[in-house]
PDB file of C-alpha atoms in Angstrom:
ATOM      1  CA  MET A 411     161.708 208.682 -63.731  1.00 56.00           C
ATOM      2  CA  LYS A 412     164.681 207.120 -66.389  1.00 61.00           C
ATOM      3  CA  LEU A 413     165.766 209.612 -68.563  1.00 60.00           C
ATOM      4  CA  ASN A 414     166.082 208.291 -72.317  1.00 61.00           C
ATOM      5  CA  ASN A 415     165.209 208.806 -76.232  1.00 63.00           C
ATOM      6  CA  LYS A 416     162.065 206.253 -76.411  1.00 67.00           C
ATOM      7  CA  GLY A 417     159.260 209.331 -75.549  1.00 71.00           C
ATOM      8  CA  TRP A 418     157.068 209.762 -72.597  1.00 75.00           C
ATOM      9  CA  GLY A 419     155.902 205.810 -70.802  1.00 79.00           C
ATOM     10  CA  THR A 420     152.598 204.588 -69.584  1.00 84.00           C
ATOM     11  CA  MET A 421     153.536 205.728 -65.916  1.00 87.00           C
ATOM     12  CA  GLU A 422     154.489 209.150 -66.872  1.00 87.00           C
ATOM     13  CA  MET A 423     151.049 209.633 -69.296  1.00 90.00           C
ATOM     14  CA  ILE A 424     148.568 208.258 -66.224  1.00 93.00           C
ATOM     15  CA  LEU A 425     150.002 210.419 -63.547  1.00 94.00           C
ATOM     16  CA  LEU A 426     150.220 213.856 -65.829  1.00 94.00           C
ATOM     17  CA  VAL A 427     146.290 213.012 -66.744  1.00 95.00           C
ATOM     18  CA  CYS A 428     145.367 212.195 -63.270  1.00 96.00           C
ATOM     19  CA  GLY A 429     147.308 215.761 -62.045  1.00 95.00           C
ATOM     20  CA  LEU A 430     144.918 217.216 -65.037  1.00 95.00           C
ATOM     21  CA  LEU A 431     141.924 215.755 -64.022  1.00 95.00           C
ATOM     22  CA  ILE A 432     143.146 217.057 -60.079  1.00 96.00           C
ATOM     23  CA  ALA A 433     143.270 220.293 -61.591  1.00 95.00           C
ATOM     24  CA  LEU A 434     140.058 220.498 -63.615  1.00 95.00           C
ATOM     25  CA  ILE A 435     137.957 219.486 -61.071  1.00 93.00           C
ATOM     26  CA  VAL A 436     139.179 222.174 -58.533  1.00 94.00           C
ATOM     27  CA  ALA A 437     138.822 224.548 -60.826  1.00 93.00           C
ATOM     28  CA  ILE A 438     134.669 223.291 -61.754  1.00 89.00           C
ATOM     29  CA  PHE A 439     134.776 223.938 -57.535  1.00 88.00           C
ATOM     30  CA  PHE A 440     135.873 227.116 -57.918  1.00 87.00           C
ATOM     31  CA  ILE A 441     133.784 228.440 -60.763  1.00 85.00           C
ATOM     32  CA  SER A 442     130.649 226.727 -59.334  1.00 81.00           C
ATOM     33  CA  LYS A 443     131.286 228.447 -55.782  1.00 79.00           C
ATOM     34  CA  LEU A 444     131.851 231.662 -58.026  1.00 78.00           C
ATOM     35  CA  TYR A 445     128.879 231.136 -59.987  1.00 75.00           C
ATOM     36  CA  GLY A 446     126.832 230.863 -57.055  1.00 68.00           C
ATOM     37  CA  SER A 447     127.874 233.795 -55.405  1.00 61.00           C
ATOM     38  CA  LEU A 448     127.107 236.130 -58.183  1.00 58.00           C
ATOM     39  CA  ASN A 449     123.855 234.639 -58.275  1.00 53.00           C
ATOM     40  CA  SER A 450     123.430 235.205 -54.664  1.00 53.00           C
ATOM     41  CA  THR A 451     123.911 238.959 -55.562  1.00 51.00           C
ATOM     42  CA  ILE A 452     121.838 239.244 -58.504  1.00 49.00           C
ATOM     43  CA  GLY A 453     119.171 238.371 -56.246  1.00 57.00           C
ATOM     44  CA  ASN A 454     119.396 241.708 -53.766  1.00 71.00           C
ATOM     45  CA  LYS A 455     119.940 243.741 -56.468  1.00 76.00           C
ATOM     46  CA  ASP A 456     116.110 244.848 -55.522  1.00 80.00           C
ATOM     47  CA  TYR A 457     117.199 245.314 -51.830  1.00 85.00           C
ATOM     48  CA  PHE A 458     119.937 247.429 -53.221  1.00 87.00           C
ATOM     49  CA  GLU A 459     117.801 249.447 -55.104  1.00 88.00           C
ATOM     50  CA  LEU A 460     116.225 250.063 -51.767  1.00 89.00           C
ATOM     51  CA  GLU A 461     118.715 250.951 -49.951  1.00 91.00           C
ATOM     52  CA  THR A 462     120.360 253.520 -52.796  1.00 91.00           C
ATOM     53  CA  LYS A 463     116.659 254.792 -52.386  1.00 92.00           C
ATOM     54  CA  ILE A 464     116.674 255.883 -48.954  1.00 94.00           C
ATOM     55  CA  GLU A 465     120.630 256.545 -48.985  1.00 94.00           C
ATOM     56  CA  SER A 466     119.228 259.365 -51.295  1.00 94.00           C
ATOM     57  CA  ALA A 467     116.500 260.606 -49.044  1.00 94.00           C
ATOM     58  CA  ALA A 468     118.663 261.240 -46.433  1.00 94.00           C
ATOM     59  CA  LYS A 469     121.145 263.139 -48.412  1.00 94.00           C
ATOM     60  CA  GLU A 470     118.118 265.050 -49.784  1.00 94.00           C
ATOM     61  CA  TYR A 471     116.966 265.436 -46.612  1.00 93.00           C
ATOM     62  CA  VAL A 472     120.173 267.240 -44.790  1.00 93.00           C
ATOM     63  CA  ARG A 473     120.971 268.959 -47.520  1.00 92.00           C
ATOM     64  CA  ASP A 474     118.010 270.715 -47.580  1.00 92.00           C
ATOM     65  CA  ASN A 475     117.303 271.271 -43.621  1.00 91.00           C
ATOM     66  CA  ASN A 476     121.260 272.076 -43.713  1.00 90.00           C
ATOM     67  CA  ILE A 477     121.735 269.564 -40.461  1.00 88.00           C
ATOM     68  CA  GLN A 478     125.519 269.712 -39.349  1.00 89.00           C
ATOM     69  CA  ILE A 479     127.323 265.974 -39.009  1.00 88.00           C
ATOM     70  CA  ASP A 480     128.725 265.537 -35.686  1.00 88.00           C
ATOM     71  CA  GLY A 481     130.225 262.180 -35.699  1.00 89.00           C
ATOM     72  CA  GLU A 482     126.971 259.974 -36.792  1.00 93.00           C
ATOM     73  CA  ARG A 483     123.660 260.551 -36.627  1.00 93.00           C
ATOM     74  CA  ARG A 484     120.910 258.038 -37.830  1.00 94.00           C
ATOM     75  CA  ILE A 485     117.922 259.014 -39.605  1.00 94.00           C
ATOM     76  CA  SER A 486     115.043 257.145 -39.577  1.00 94.00           C
ATOM     77  CA  TYR A 487     113.043 256.141 -42.572  1.00 93.00           C
ATOM     78  CA  GLU A 488     109.508 257.776 -40.907  1.00 94.00           C
ATOM     79  CA  THR A 489     111.004 260.571 -40.369  1.00 93.00           C
ATOM     80  CA  LEU A 490     112.087 260.846 -44.324  1.00 93.00           C
ATOM     81  CA  LYS A 491     108.886 260.179 -45.071  1.00 92.00           C
ATOM     82  CA  GLU A 492     107.222 262.707 -42.691  1.00 92.00           C
ATOM     83  CA  ASN A 493     109.434 264.936 -44.501  1.00 92.00           C
ATOM     84  CA  ASN A 494     108.372 264.040 -47.802  1.00 91.00           C
ATOM     85  CA  LYS A 495     111.738 262.802 -49.009  1.00 91.00           C
ATOM     86  CA  ILE A 496     110.405 259.422 -49.594  1.00 92.00           C
ATOM     87  CA  ASP A 497     107.656 257.602 -50.851  1.00 88.00           C
ATOM     88  CA  ASN A 498     106.771 254.024 -49.164  1.00 87.00           C
ATOM     89  CA  LEU A 499     109.439 251.261 -49.107  1.00 87.00           C
ATOM     90  CA  TYR A 500     107.974 248.458 -51.026  1.00 88.00           C
ATOM     91  CA  ASP A 501     109.891 245.030 -51.999  1.00 85.00           C
ATOM     92  CA  LYS A 502     109.595 243.441 -55.239  1.00 83.00           C
ATOM     93  CA  ASP A 503     106.776 241.357 -53.820  1.00 84.00           C
ATOM     94  CA  ASN A 504     105.244 244.118 -52.850  1.00 88.00           C
ATOM     95  CA  ASN A 505     105.457 243.816 -48.736  1.00 88.00           C
ATOM     96  CA  SER A 506     106.415 247.024 -47.042  1.00 91.00           C
ATOM     97  CA  CYS A 507     110.154 247.672 -46.108  1.00 91.00           C
ATOM     98  CA  THR A 508     111.234 250.123 -42.925  1.00 93.00           C
ATOM     99  CA  GLY A 509     114.957 251.355 -42.292  1.00 94.00           C
ATOM    100  CA  TYR A 510     117.383 254.041 -41.505  1.00 95.00           C
ATOM    101  CA  VAL A 511     120.311 255.435 -42.431  1.00 95.00           C
ATOM    102  CA  THR A 512     123.579 255.939 -40.594  1.00 95.00           C
ATOM    103  CA  VAL A 513     124.776 259.317 -41.841  1.00 95.00           C
ATOM    104  CA  THR A 514     128.653 259.497 -40.221  1.00 94.00           C
ATOM    105  CA  ARG A 515     130.811 262.635 -41.586  1.00 92.00           C
ATOM    106  CA  ILE A 516     134.784 261.405 -41.710  1.00 91.00           C
ATOM    107  CA  ASP A 517     137.218 264.282 -42.766  1.00 90.00           C
ATOM    108  CA  ASN A 518     134.176 266.640 -43.646  1.00 88.00           C
ATOM    109  CA  ILE A 519     132.883 264.498 -45.643  1.00 90.00           C
ATOM    110  CA  ASN A 520     129.851 262.863 -44.837  1.00 92.00           C
ATOM    111  CA  TYR A 521     128.872 259.155 -45.943  1.00 94.00           C
ATOM    112  CA  TYR A 522     125.395 257.854 -46.411  1.00 95.00           C
ATOM    113  CA  LYS A 523     124.598 254.071 -45.795  1.00 95.00           C
ATOM    114  CA  GLY A 524     121.327 252.776 -45.900  1.00 94.00           C
ATOM    115  CA  TYR A 525     119.552 249.215 -44.034  1.00 94.00           C
ATOM    116  CA  ILE A 526     116.625 248.459 -44.332  1.00 93.00           C
ATOM    117  CA  SER A 527     114.072 245.496 -42.935  1.00 92.00           C
ATOM    118  CA  CYS A 528     111.738 244.138 -45.202  1.00 90.00           C
ATOM    119  CA  PRO A 529     110.269 240.427 -44.847  1.00 89.00           C
ATOM    120  CA  GLY A 530     112.637 238.729 -47.088  1.00 82.00           C
ATOM    121  CA  TYR A 531     115.282 240.296 -46.510  1.00 86.00           C
ATOM    122  CA  ILE A 532     117.433 242.807 -43.731  1.00 88.00           C
ATOM    123  CA  THR A 533     120.526 244.667 -44.807  1.00 88.00           C
ATOM    124  CA  ASP A 534     123.829 243.041 -42.584  1.00 86.00           C
ATOM    125  CA  ASN A 535     124.524 244.524 -39.465  1.00 87.00           C
ATOM    126  CA  TYR A 536     120.435 246.094 -38.982  1.00 85.00           C
TER     127      TYR A 536
END
C-alpha cells in the first residue's frame, strides 16, 4: 500500500469491507451456536427439576435414617419411594420415570447427583 495524502483508495476500501463481512459471518455463526445450545438447555429444564427432586429426597432419606456414607453409595428411586421420601416421577408428557442418586462423601461433605431415565430423556452417564 502506497502512502499518500489522497485518502483511501478503492482497493483498501474493498479489503476493509471484505474483512468486516468475514467477521460478521463468524459472529453470526457463533451466535447461532450459542442460541441453539440455550434452546437445548431450556428444553431439559423439566428433567433438571426431576433430578433435583430426587436429589432432595435422597438428602432427606440419608438425614432421617442417619446413614453414614463411606466413599460412594447409590440410593434407588424405589428405595426413596418405599420410604415415602418421593412421589411418582412423571415428565412433562406424563410418562413415568425412574432413577437413582449417587451420594459421594469427600472431605466430610456429602455430594448428591441425581440420575433419571424417562422415555424421552436419560441423564448423562446413567
